[in-house]
């Protein structure tokens, strides 16, 4: 492999030679560097000599700044031969990402190029699609839009331009962020393959010859110039024994950073709008269960699970904003709204449910209340931090974990069945929360043009949508048909009947709620009898139990009606 110093000398010599012997016509076809060495007449003879006496004559040629990230495809020139001595190119084509940094030199018309090329889909098996990366050096002759690069070996512990353009570009920063959070780290895959690529670069002359062209304005969605690279990569062995791998065609187009910014901003606007809708739905639900009895019907696990999810989304958006400084305001706004949802509304609702579930302790001292409240908050934030550690250790199983997190309606369904509660959740809250919770995962895993560049997983999105739809459907059935409507009567526990016969019906009895006489001569549905043998009008006691699940006369707890 050409060493760093020798490689630069060869490149500078090539650049000076090309400037002295320039061309007035573009190449008919791309010619690899090795052809120039073996047959100079065939490689360059078709071009006319272009000798300038004054560097000002080059002003008519536009100096394109090709610094940027280029995403495209790689494929073998000969599809029947995809062999290599060092890497298992199990596929004949795949995704490639080329990252270039162009800097001017003292030689007019020549830019020094540093960069890296990443080959995705190197391995082809059911468990892993590998990644291989090579560092590149070369020259860009901008009067003729020619790019010539060679691979530059990197030591196993040496990173690739971590403090330069590559990792200050939002496209790459968010790519690293998404790979760390939503899928196996690309940098881990590169690290595993680095020793292989290092050996290949030591034994091969990896050379790239490419033509740079500008994309027409009608194909460019933004205001910045976009460029297209089309080239050939070859790897003749240093010992002259054939080639290390078959010739590879590279086609890549520069990423429109402006459009990428717009995608990220649109995502943050979507999160902000969803958070606003969730606040309105929470307010509606809190009004629906604003009594002690109504709040006690709601599952504290269901609300806590949603609060943990919103806390994670807040942290993820805040991390993305810190990582990409240019998009900090957009991500910070989305993180702030998520913070408002979980820290103010959901935590307040969580506290109301906790207090309603323990009515017998409302008269206890403030010290005891504060101690038990601190236990509640400690458990919540302990689960929050513990979940972060679990997600970090099991990030390869993110999709199953998300399915578990999105089962937050199940605790409420089970609570309804056990307690036989009546209408604990408002239908608008059920439907609205289901749809708003689905929006973000469907965007990340179902939108082909998501800004995180996560591959679309249609089947998983369908599973998630069906799973959430089934949960919401069961809750709506419980709301309109009863909490135990789908359970066979044979396995239901015995339920107390409030419409039993009153033993003292012969005596005149007043309803202590409305202070009027109860008429026992009417149908038995006109009055209700509690387990403590107190009698009330049916409508009066039902309205009372919507507020408190205790007897109006003796304050004894009442079973569900």
Coordinates of C-alpha atoms in Angstrom, one line a residue:
X1 CA 0.0 0.0 0.0
X2 CA 1.2 3.5 -0.8
X3 CA 2.3 5.1 2.5
X4 CA 0.9 8.5 3.5
X5 CA 4.0 10.5 2.5
X6 CA 4.6 8.6 -0.7
X7 CA 0.9 8.8 -1.7
X8 CA 0.9 12.5 -1.3
X9 CA 4.0 12.9 -3.5
X10 CA 2.5 10.8 -6.2
X11 CA -0.7 12.8 -6.1
X12 CA 1.0 16.2 -6.2
X13 CA 3.1 15.0 -9.1
X14 CA 0.0 13.8 -10.9
X15 CA -1.7 17.2 -10.3
X16 CA 1.2 19.2 -11.7
X17 CA 1.5 16.9 -14.7
X18 CA -2.2 17.3 -15.5
X19 CA -2.0 21.0 -15.3
X20 CA 0.9 21.2 -17.6
X21 CA -0.8 18.8 -20.0
X22 CA -4.4 19.8 -19.7
X23 CA -7.4 18.9 -21.8
X24 CA -10.0 20.9 -23.7
X25 CA -12.5 18.1 -23.9
X26 CA -13.9 15.9 -21.1
X27 CA -13.1 12.3 -20.9
X28 CA -15.0 10.0 -23.2
X29 CA -14.9 7.4 -20.4
X30 CA -13.4 7.1 -17.0
X31 CA -9.9 5.7 -16.9
X32 CA -8.4 4.2 -13.8
X33 CA -5.1 5.3 -12.6
X34 CA -3.3 2.1 -13.4
X35 CA -4.1 2.5 -17.2
X36 CA -2.2 5.8 -17.1
X37 CA 0.9 4.0 -15.9
X38 CA 0.6 1.0 -18.3
X39 CA -0.4 2.9 -21.4
X40 CA -0.1 6.7 -21.3
X41 CA -0.9 7.0 -25.0
X42 CA -4.2 5.1 -24.7
X43 CA -5.2 7.0 -21.5
X44 CA -4.4 10.5 -22.5
X45 CA -3.8 10.6 -26.2
X46 CA -7.4 11.4 -27.1
X47 CA -7.2 14.7 -25.3
X48 CA -5.7 17.9 -26.8
X49 CA -2.9 19.7 -25.1
X50 CA -4.0 22.6 -22.9
X51 CA -1.1 24.8 -22.0
X52 CA -1.7 28.1 -20.2
X53 CA 0.9 30.8 -19.9
X54 CA -1.2 32.8 -17.4
X55 CA -3.2 31.4 -14.5
X56 CA -5.8 34.1 -15.0
X57 CA -6.9 32.1 -18.1
X58 CA -8.4 29.6 -15.7
X59 CA -10.9 32.1 -14.4
X60 CA -13.5 31.0 -17.0
X61 CA -13.7 27.6 -15.3
X62 CA -15.9 27.5 -12.2
X63 CA -14.2 26.2 -9.0
X64 CA -16.8 23.9 -7.7
X65 CA -16.6 23.2 -4.0
X66 CA -17.2 19.5 -3.8
X67 CA -16.9 19.3 0.0
X68 CA -19.9 17.3 1.3
X69 CA -21.5 13.9 1.8
X70 CA -22.4 11.8 -1.2
X71 CA -24.8 8.9 -1.0
X72 CA -25.4 6.4 -3.8
X73 CA -24.8 2.9 -4.9
X74 CA -21.8 0.6 -5.5
X75 CA -21.8 -2.3 -7.9
X76 CA -19.3 -4.6 -9.5
X77 CA -18.4 -3.8 -13.1
X78 CA -18.5 -7.5 -13.8
X79 CA -21.6 -8.8 -12.0
X80 CA -20.3 -12.4 -12.3
X81 CA -17.2 -11.7 -10.3
X82 CA -17.5 -10.2 -6.8
X83 CA -14.5 -11.9 -5.3
X84 CA -12.0 -10.3 -3.0
X85 CA -9.0 -11.6 -0.9
X86 CA -10.0 -9.7 2.2
X87 CA -13.7 -8.7 2.3
X88 CA -16.7 -11.0 1.7
X89 CA -18.7 -9.0 -0.8
X90 CA -21.6 -11.3 -0.6
X91 CA -23.7 -8.9 -2.7
X92 CA -23.1 -7.6 -6.1
X93 CA -24.3 -4.1 -5.2
X94 CA -25.1 -2.0 -2.2
X95 CA -25.3 1.4 -0.6
X96 CA -22.2 3.6 -0.6
X97 CA -21.4 6.9 1.3
X98 CA -18.5 9.1 0.2
X99 CA -17.4 11.9 2.4
X100 CA -15.1 14.5 0.9
X101 CA -13.3 17.6 2.2
X102 CA -11.8 19.8 -0.4
X103 CA -9.1 22.4 0.4
X104 CA -7.3 24.7 -2.1
X105 CA -3.6 24.4 -2.8
X106 CA -0.9 26.8 -4.0
X107 CA -1.3 25.3 -7.5
X108 CA -4.2 27.1 -9.2
X109 CA -6.9 24.7 -10.4
X110 CA -5.9 21.9 -7.9
X111 CA -7.7 21.1 -4.7
X112 CA -6.4 18.6 -2.1
X113 CA -9.0 16.0 -1.2
X114 CA -9.4 14.0 2.0
X115 CA -12.3 11.7 2.7
X116 CA -13.6 8.3 3.3
X117 CA -15.8 5.8 1.4
X118 CA -18.1 3.5 3.3
X119 CA -19.5 0.4 1.7
X120 CA -22.7 -0.9 3.3
X121 CA -24.2 -4.4 2.7
X122 CA -20.7 -6.0 2.4
X123 CA -21.8 -9.1 4.2
X124 CA -24.9 -11.0 3.1
X125 CA -26.4 -13.2 5.8
X126 CA -29.6 -13.2 7.8
X127 CA -28.0 -11.7 10.9
X128 CA -25.8 -8.8 9.8
X129 CA -25.2 -6.5 6.9
X130 CA -21.7 -5.3 7.4
X131 CA -19.9 -2.1 6.7
X132 CA -16.4 -1.5 5.4
X133 CA -14.7 1.9 5.3
X134 CA -11.6 3.2 3.7
X135 CA -9.8 6.5 4.1
X136 CA -9.0 8.4 0.9
X137 CA -6.6 11.0 -0.3
X138 CA -6.4 12.6 -3.7
X139 CA -6.6 15.7 -5.9
X140 CA -9.5 17.4 -7.6
X141 CA -8.6 19.1 -10.9
X142 CA -11.5 21.5 -11.0
X143 CA -11.0 23.0 -14.5
X144 CA -11.8 19.5 -15.8
X145 CA -14.0 18.2 -13.0
X146 CA -11.7 15.2 -12.5
X147 CA -11.2 13.4 -9.2
X148 CA -8.3 11.1 -8.5
X149 CA -7.9 9.4 -5.2
X150 CA -6.0 6.5 -3.6
X151 CA -6.7 4.6 -0.3
X152 CA -4.6 5.8 2.6
X153 CA -4.1 3.1 5.3
X154 CA -5.3 3.9 8.8
X155 CA -3.9 2.3 11.9
X156 CA -6.4 0.2 13.9
X157 CA -6.7 2.7 16.7
X158 CA -6.8 5.8 14.4
X159 CA -10.2 7.4 13.7
X160 CA -11.2 9.1 10.5
X161 CA -11.2 12.9 10.7
X162 CA -13.3 12.9 13.9
X163 CA -12.7 16.6 14.6
X164 CA -13.1 17.8 11.0
X165 CA -16.0 18.1 8.6
X166 CA -17.3 14.5 8.8
X167 CA -18.5 14.7 12.4
X168 CA -19.6 18.3 12.4
X169 CA -21.9 17.8 9.4
X170 CA -25.6 17.5 10.7
X171 CA -26.1 14.6 8.1
X172 CA -23.4 12.6 9.8
X173 CA -24.1 13.6 13.3
X174 CA -27.8 12.6 13.1
X175 CA -26.7 9.5 11.3
X176 CA -24.4 8.5 14.2
X177 CA -27.2 9.4 16.7
X178 CA -29.8 7.3 14.9
X179 CA -27.4 4.4 14.6
X180 CA -26.6 4.5 18.3
X181 CA -30.3 4.8 19.3
X182 CA -32.3 2.8 16.8
X183 CA -30.0 0.2 15.4
X184 CA -26.6 -1.4 15.8
X185 CA -23.9 1.2 15.7
X186 CA -22.3 1.6 12.3
X187 CA -19.1 2.7 14.0
X188 CA -19.0 -0.7 15.8
X189 CA -19.3 -2.5 12.5
X190 CA -16.6 -0.4 11.0
X191 CA -14.4 -1.1 14.0
X192 CA -14.9 -4.8 13.5
X193 CA -13.9 -4.6 9.8
X194 CA -11.1 -2.1 10.2
X195 CA -8.4 -4.8 10.5
X196 CA -9.6 -6.4 7.3
X197 CA -9.6 -3.2 5.3
X198 CA -6.2 -2.3 6.8
X199 CA -4.8 -5.6 5.5
X200 CA -6.4 -5.0 2.1
X201 CA -4.9 -1.5 1.8
X202 CA -1.4 -2.8 2.7
X203 CA -1.5 -5.4 -0.1
X204 CA -3.5 -3.5 -2.7
X205 CA -3.2 -0.2 -4.7
X206 CA -6.8 1.0 -4.1
X207 CA -7.4 3.7 -6.7
X208 CA -10.5 5.7 -7.6
X209 CA -11.0 7.8 -10.8
X210 CA -14.2 9.8 -10.9
X211 CA -16.0 12.4 -12.9
X212 CA -17.7 15.3 -11.1
X213 CA -20.9 16.8 -12.6
X214 CA -23.3 19.4 -11.4
X215 CA -27.0 18.5 -11.0
X216 CA -29.3 20.7 -13.0
X217 CA -31.4 23.3 -11.2
X218 CA -34.7 21.6 -12.1
X219 CA -33.5 18.5 -10.2
X220 CA -32.2 20.4 -7.2
X221 CA -34.8 21.1 -4.5
X222 CA -32.6 23.6 -2.6
X223 CA -30.6 26.7 -3.2
X224 CA -27.2 25.0 -2.8
X225 CA -25.3 23.4 -5.6
X226 CA -25.5 19.6 -5.7
X227 CA -23.0 17.4 -7.5
X228 CA -22.8 13.8 -8.8
X229 CA -19.8 11.5 -8.7
X230 CA -19.5 8.7 -11.2
X231 CA -16.3 6.7 -11.0
X232 CA -14.4 3.4 -11.0
X233 CA -12.6 1.8 -8.1
X234 CA -9.9 -0.7 -8.7
X235 CA -7.5 -2.6 -6.5
X236 CA -4.5 -4.2 -8.3
X237 CA -2.2 -6.2 -5.9
X238 CA 1.1 -4.7 -4.9
X239 CA 2.9 -7.9 -5.8
X240 CA 1.5 -7.8 -9.4
X241 CA -0.4 -11.0 -8.8
X242 CA -3.8 -10.0 -10.3
X243 CA -6.4 -7.8 -8.6
X244 CA -7.5 -7.8 -5.0
X245 CA -11.1 -7.3 -6.0
X246 CA -13.1 -6.8 -9.1
X247 CA -13.6 -3.3 -10.4
X248 CA -16.4 -1.4 -8.5
X249 CA -18.6 1.3 -10.0
X250 CA -19.4 4.2 -7.7
X251 CA -22.4 6.4 -8.3
X252 CA -23.2 9.0 -5.6
X253 CA -25.0 12.3 -5.3
X254 CA -24.3 14.9 -2.8
X255 CA -26.8 15.2 0.0
X256 CA -29.0 18.3 0.0
X257 CA -28.2 19.6 3.4
X258 CA -30.9 22.3 3.1
X259 CA -33.6 19.7 2.4
X260 CA -32.2 17.6 5.3
X261 CA -32.5 20.5 7.6
X262 CA -36.1 21.0 6.5
X263 CA -36.8 17.3 7.3
X264 CA -35.4 17.6 10.8
X265 CA -37.3 20.9 11.4
X266 CA -40.6 19.3 10.1
X267 CA -40.1 16.4 12.5
X268 CA -39.7 18.8 15.5
X269 CA -42.8 20.7 14.4
X270 CA -44.7 17.4 14.3
X271 CA -43.5 16.5 17.8
X272 CA -44.5 19.9 19.1
X273 CA -48.0 19.7 17.5
X274 CA -48.4 16.1 18.9
X275 CA -47.4 17.3 22.4
X276 CA -49.9 20.1 22.2
X277 CA -52.7 17.7 21.3
X278 CA -51.7 15.3 24.1
X279 CA -51.9 18.2 26.6
X280 CA -55.5 18.9 25.4
X281 CA -56.4 15.2 25.6
X282 CA -54.9 15.0 29.2
X283 CA -56.9 18.0 30.3
X284 CA -60.1 16.4 28.8
X285 CA -59.4 13.2 30.7
X286 CA -58.6 14.9 33.9
X287 CA -61.9 16.7 33.7
X288 CA -63.7 13.4 33.0
X289 CA -62.2 11.9 36.2
X290 CA -62.0 15.0 38.4
X291 CA -63.6 13.2 41.3
X292 CA -62.0 10.9 43.8
X293 CA -64.0 7.9 42.5
X294 CA -63.3 8.8 38.9
X295 CA -59.5 9.1 39.5
X296 CA -59.4 5.8 41.4
X297 CA -60.7 4.0 38.3
X298 CA -57.7 5.0 36.2
X299 CA -54.7 2.7 36.2
X300 CA -51.6 4.4 37.7
X301 CA -49.4 2.0 35.7
X302 CA -51.0 3.1 32.4
X303 CA -50.3 6.8 33.1
X304 CA -46.8 6.1 34.5
X305 CA -45.9 4.1 31.4
X306 CA -46.9 7.0 29.2
X307 CA -45.0 9.5 31.4
X308 CA -41.8 7.4 31.0
X309 CA -42.2 7.3 27.2
X310 CA -42.6 11.0 27.1
X311 CA -39.5 11.5 29.3
X312 CA -37.4 9.3 27.0
X313 CA -38.6 11.3 24.0
X314 CA -37.7 14.5 25.8
X315 CA -34.2 13.2 26.5
X316 CA -33.7 12.0 22.9
X317 CA -34.7 15.3 21.4
X318 CA -32.6 17.2 23.8
X319 CA -29.6 15.0 23.0
X320 CA -30.1 15.4 19.3
X321 CA -30.2 19.2 19.8
X322 CA -27.0 19.2 21.7
X323 CA -25.3 17.0 19.2
X324 CA -26.3 19.1 16.2
X325 CA -25.8 22.7 17.3
X326 CA -27.3 24.2 14.2
X327 CA -30.6 22.5 14.9
X328 CA -30.6 23.0 18.7
X329 CA -33.5 25.5 18.7
X330 CA -35.8 23.1 16.8
X331 CA -35.0 20.0 18.9
X332 CA -35.0 22.0 22.1
X333 CA -38.5 23.2 21.4
X334 CA -39.7 19.7 20.8
X335 CA -37.9 18.5 24.0
X336 CA -39.5 21.4 26.0
X337 CA -43.0 20.4 25.0
X338 CA -42.4 16.8 25.8
X339 CA -41.0 17.9 29.2
X340 CA -44.2 19.9 29.8
X341 CA -46.4 16.9 29.0
X342 CA -44.7 14.4 31.3
X343 CA -43.4 16.6 34.2
X344 CA -46.5 18.9 34.6
X345 CA -49.6 17.2 33.3
X346 CA -48.9 13.5 33.5
X347 CA -47.0 13.7 36.9
X348 CA -49.9 15.8 38.3
X349 CA -52.4 13.2 37.0
X350 CA -50.2 10.4 38.5
X351 CA -50.3 12.1 41.9
X352 CA -54.1 12.6 41.7
X353 CA -54.6 8.9 40.9
X354 CA -52.3 7.9 43.8
X355 CA -54.2 10.0 46.3
X356 CA -57.6 8.8 45.1
X357 CA -56.5 5.2 45.4
X358 CA -55.9 5.5 49.1
X359 CA -58.9 7.5 50.5
X360 CA -58.6 6.1 54.0
X361 CA -55.2 7.8 54.5
X362 CA -56.3 11.4 53.6
X363 CA -56.3 12.4 57.3
X364 CA -52.8 11.3 58.0
X365 CA -50.0 13.7 59.0
X366 CA -48.0 15.7 56.5
X367 CA -44.8 14.0 57.3
X368 CA -46.3 10.6 56.4
X369 CA -47.8 12.0 53.2
X370 CA -44.5 13.5 52.2
X371 CA -42.6 10.3 52.9
X372 CA -45.0 8.2 50.8
X373 CA -44.9 10.9 48.1
X374 CA -41.1 10.8 47.9
X375 CA -41.4 7.0 47.6
X376 CA -43.7 7.5 44.6
X377 CA -41.3 9.9 42.9
X378 CA -38.3 7.7 43.7
X379 CA -39.9 4.7 42.1
X380 CA -40.9 6.7 39.0
X381 CA -37.4 8.2 38.4
X382 CA -35.7 4.9 39.4
X383 CA -37.7 3.1 36.7
X384 CA -36.8 5.9 34.2
X385 CA -33.1 5.6 34.8
X386 CA -33.2 1.8 35.0
X387 CA -35.0 1.8 31.7
X388 CA -32.2 3.8 30.1
X389 CA -29.6 1.2 31.2
X390 CA -31.8 -1.6 29.9
X391 CA -32.2 0.2 26.5
X392 CA -28.5 0.8 26.3
X393 CA -27.7 -2.9 27.0
X394 CA -30.4 -4.3 24.8
X395 CA -30.5 -1.7 21.9
X396 CA -30.3 -4.6 19.4
X397 CA -33.8 -5.6 20.6
X398 CA -35.2 -2.1 20.3
X399 CA -38.3 -3.1 18.3
X400 CA -39.6 -5.8 20.8
X401 CA -38.9 -3.3 23.6
X402 CA -41.0 -0.6 21.8
X403 CA -43.8 -3.1 21.4
X404 CA -43.7 -3.7 25.2
X405 CA -43.7 0.1 25.9
X406 CA -46.6 0.6 23.5
X407 CA -48.7 -1.9 25.5
X408 CA -49.7 0.9 27.9
X409 CA -53.4 0.3 27.5
X410 CA -53.2 -3.2 28.8
X411 CA -52.9 -2.3 32.5
X412 CA -56.1 -0.2 32.2
X413 CA -57.9 -3.1 30.5
X414 CA -56.9 -5.5 33.3
X415 CA -57.9 -2.9 35.9
X416 CA -61.3 -2.5 34.3
X417 CA -61.9 -6.3 34.4
X418 CA -60.7 -6.8 38.0
X419 CA -62.6 -3.9 39.5
X420 CA -65.5 -3.9 37.0
X421 CA -65.2 -0.1 36.7
X422 CA -67.6 2.0 34.7
X423 CA -66.2 4.3 32.0
X424 CA -62.8 5.3 33.5
X425 CA -61.4 6.9 30.3
X426 CA -63.0 9.3 28.0
X427 CA -63.4 7.9 24.4
X428 CA -61.7 11.0 22.9
X429 CA -58.7 10.3 25.2
X430 CA -58.5 6.7 24.1
X431 CA -58.7 7.4 20.4
X432 CA -56.5 10.6 20.5
X433 CA -53.7 9.1 22.6
X434 CA -53.6 6.0 20.4
X435 CA -53.2 8.1 17.2
X436 CA -50.7 10.6 18.6
X437 CA -48.6 7.9 20.2
X438 CA -48.4 6.0 16.9
X439 CA -47.2 9.1 14.9
X440 CA -43.5 9.2 15.9
X441 CA -42.7 5.4 15.6
X442 CA -44.5 5.2 12.3
X443 CA -42.5 8.2 11.0
X444 CA -39.2 6.7 12.2
X445 CA -39.7 3.2 11.0
X446 CA -42.3 3.7 8.2
X447 CA -41.4 6.9 6.4
X448 CA -38.9 6.3 3.6
X449 CA -37.5 9.8 3.7
X450 CA -37.2 10.2 7.5
X451 CA -34.3 12.4 8.6
X452 CA -32.8 9.7 10.7
X453 CA -32.3 7.5 7.6
X454 CA -33.7 4.4 9.4
X455 CA -34.6 1.6 6.9
X456 CA -38.4 1.2 6.5
X457 CA -39.8 -1.8 8.3
X458 CA -43.3 -2.2 6.9
X459 CA -44.2 -5.4 8.8
X460 CA -43.2 -4.0 12.2
X461 CA -45.3 -0.8 11.5
X462 CA -48.3 -3.0 10.6
X463 CA -47.8 -5.1 13.8
X464 CA -47.6 -1.9 15.9
X465 CA -50.7 -0.4 14.3
X466 CA -52.7 -3.6 14.7
X467 CA -51.5 -4.0 18.3
X468 CA -52.4 -0.5 19.3
X469 CA -55.8 -0.7 17.4
X470 CA -56.7 -3.9 19.3
X471 CA -56.0 -2.3 22.7
X472 CA -58.0 0.8 21.8
X473 CA -60.9 -1.3 20.5
X474 CA -61.1 -3.4 23.7
X475 CA -61.1 -0.2 25.8
X476 CA -63.9 1.3 23.7
X477 CA -65.9 -2.0 24.0
X478 CA -65.5 -1.8 27.8
X479 CA -66.7 1.8 27.7
X480 CA -69.9 1.2 25.8
X481 CA -70.7 -2.5 26.6
X482 CA -69.3 -3.0 30.1
X483 CA -65.8 -3.7 31.5
X484 CA -66.4 -7.5 31.4
X485 CA -68.3 -7.7 28.2
X486 CA -65.8 -10.0 26.4
X487 CA -65.4 -12.4 29.4
X488 CA -67.7 -15.5 29.6
X489 CA -70.1 -15.3 32.5
X490 CA -69.0 -18.8 33.7
X491 CA -65.6 -17.6 34.8
X492 CA -66.6 -14.2 36.2
X493 CA -66.4 -13.8 39.9
X494 CA -69.6 -13.3 41.9
X495 CA -70.7 -9.7 41.8
X496 CA -72.7 -7.9 44.5
X497 CA -76.3 -7.0 43.4
X498 CA -77.4 -3.6 44.5
X499 CA -81.0 -4.3 43.4
X500 CA -81.6 -7.0 46.0
X501 CA -84.7 -7.0 48.2
X502 CA -84.7 -4.5 51.1
X503 CA -85.5 -6.3 54.4
X504 CA -87.1 -3.3 56.1
X505 CA -89.3 -2.4 53.1
X506 CA -92.3 -2.3 55.4
X507 CA -91.0 0.7 57.2
X508 CA -90.9 4.2 55.8
X509 CA -87.3 4.9 54.7
X510 CA -85.8 8.2 53.6
X511 CA -82.9 8.5 51.1
X512 CA -80.2 10.4 53.0
X513 CA -78.9 11.8 49.7
X514 CA -82.0 13.6 48.5
X515 CA -83.9 13.5 51.8
X516 CA -87.1 12.1 50.2
X517 CA -89.1 9.0 50.9
X518 CA -88.2 5.8 49.0
X519 CA -91.2 4.2 47.3
X520 CA -90.9 0.4 47.7
X521 CA -94.1 -0.3 45.8
X522 CA -92.4 0.6 42.5
X523 CA -90.1 -1.7 40.5
X524 CA -87.0 -2.8 42.4
X525 CA -84.8 -0.9 40.0
X526 CA -86.0 2.3 41.6
X527 CA -83.8 1.8 44.7
X528 CA -80.4 0.3 45.5
X529 CA -79.3 -1.5 48.7
X530 CA -75.7 -1.4 49.9
X531 CA -73.8 -4.3 51.5
X532 CA -74.2 -2.5 54.8
X533 CA -78.0 -2.7 54.4
X534 CA -78.6 1.0 53.7
X535 CA -81.1 1.9 51.0
X536 CA -81.0 4.8 48.5
X537 CA -82.6 5.9 45.2
X538 CA -80.8 4.3 42.3
X539 CA -80.0 7.6 40.6
X540 CA -78.9 9.2 43.8
X541 CA -76.5 6.4 44.8
X542 CA -75.0 6.1 41.3
X543 CA -74.2 9.8 41.2
X544 CA -72.8 9.5 44.7
X545 CA -70.5 6.6 43.6
X546 CA -69.2 8.6 40.7
X547 CA -67.8 10.9 43.4
X548 CA -67.0 8.5 46.3
X549 CA -67.1 4.8 46.6
X550 CA -68.3 4.8 50.2
X551 CA -71.7 4.5 51.8
X552 CA -73.3 8.0 52.4
X553 CA -74.6 6.8 55.8
X554 CA -71.8 4.8 57.5
X555 CA -68.7 5.6 55.2
X556 CA -68.1 2.0 54.5
X557 CA -66.3 1.1 51.2
X558 CA -68.7 0.1 48.4
X559 CA -68.1 -2.5 45.7
X560 CA -68.4 -1.5 42.1
X561 CA -72.0 -1.3 40.8

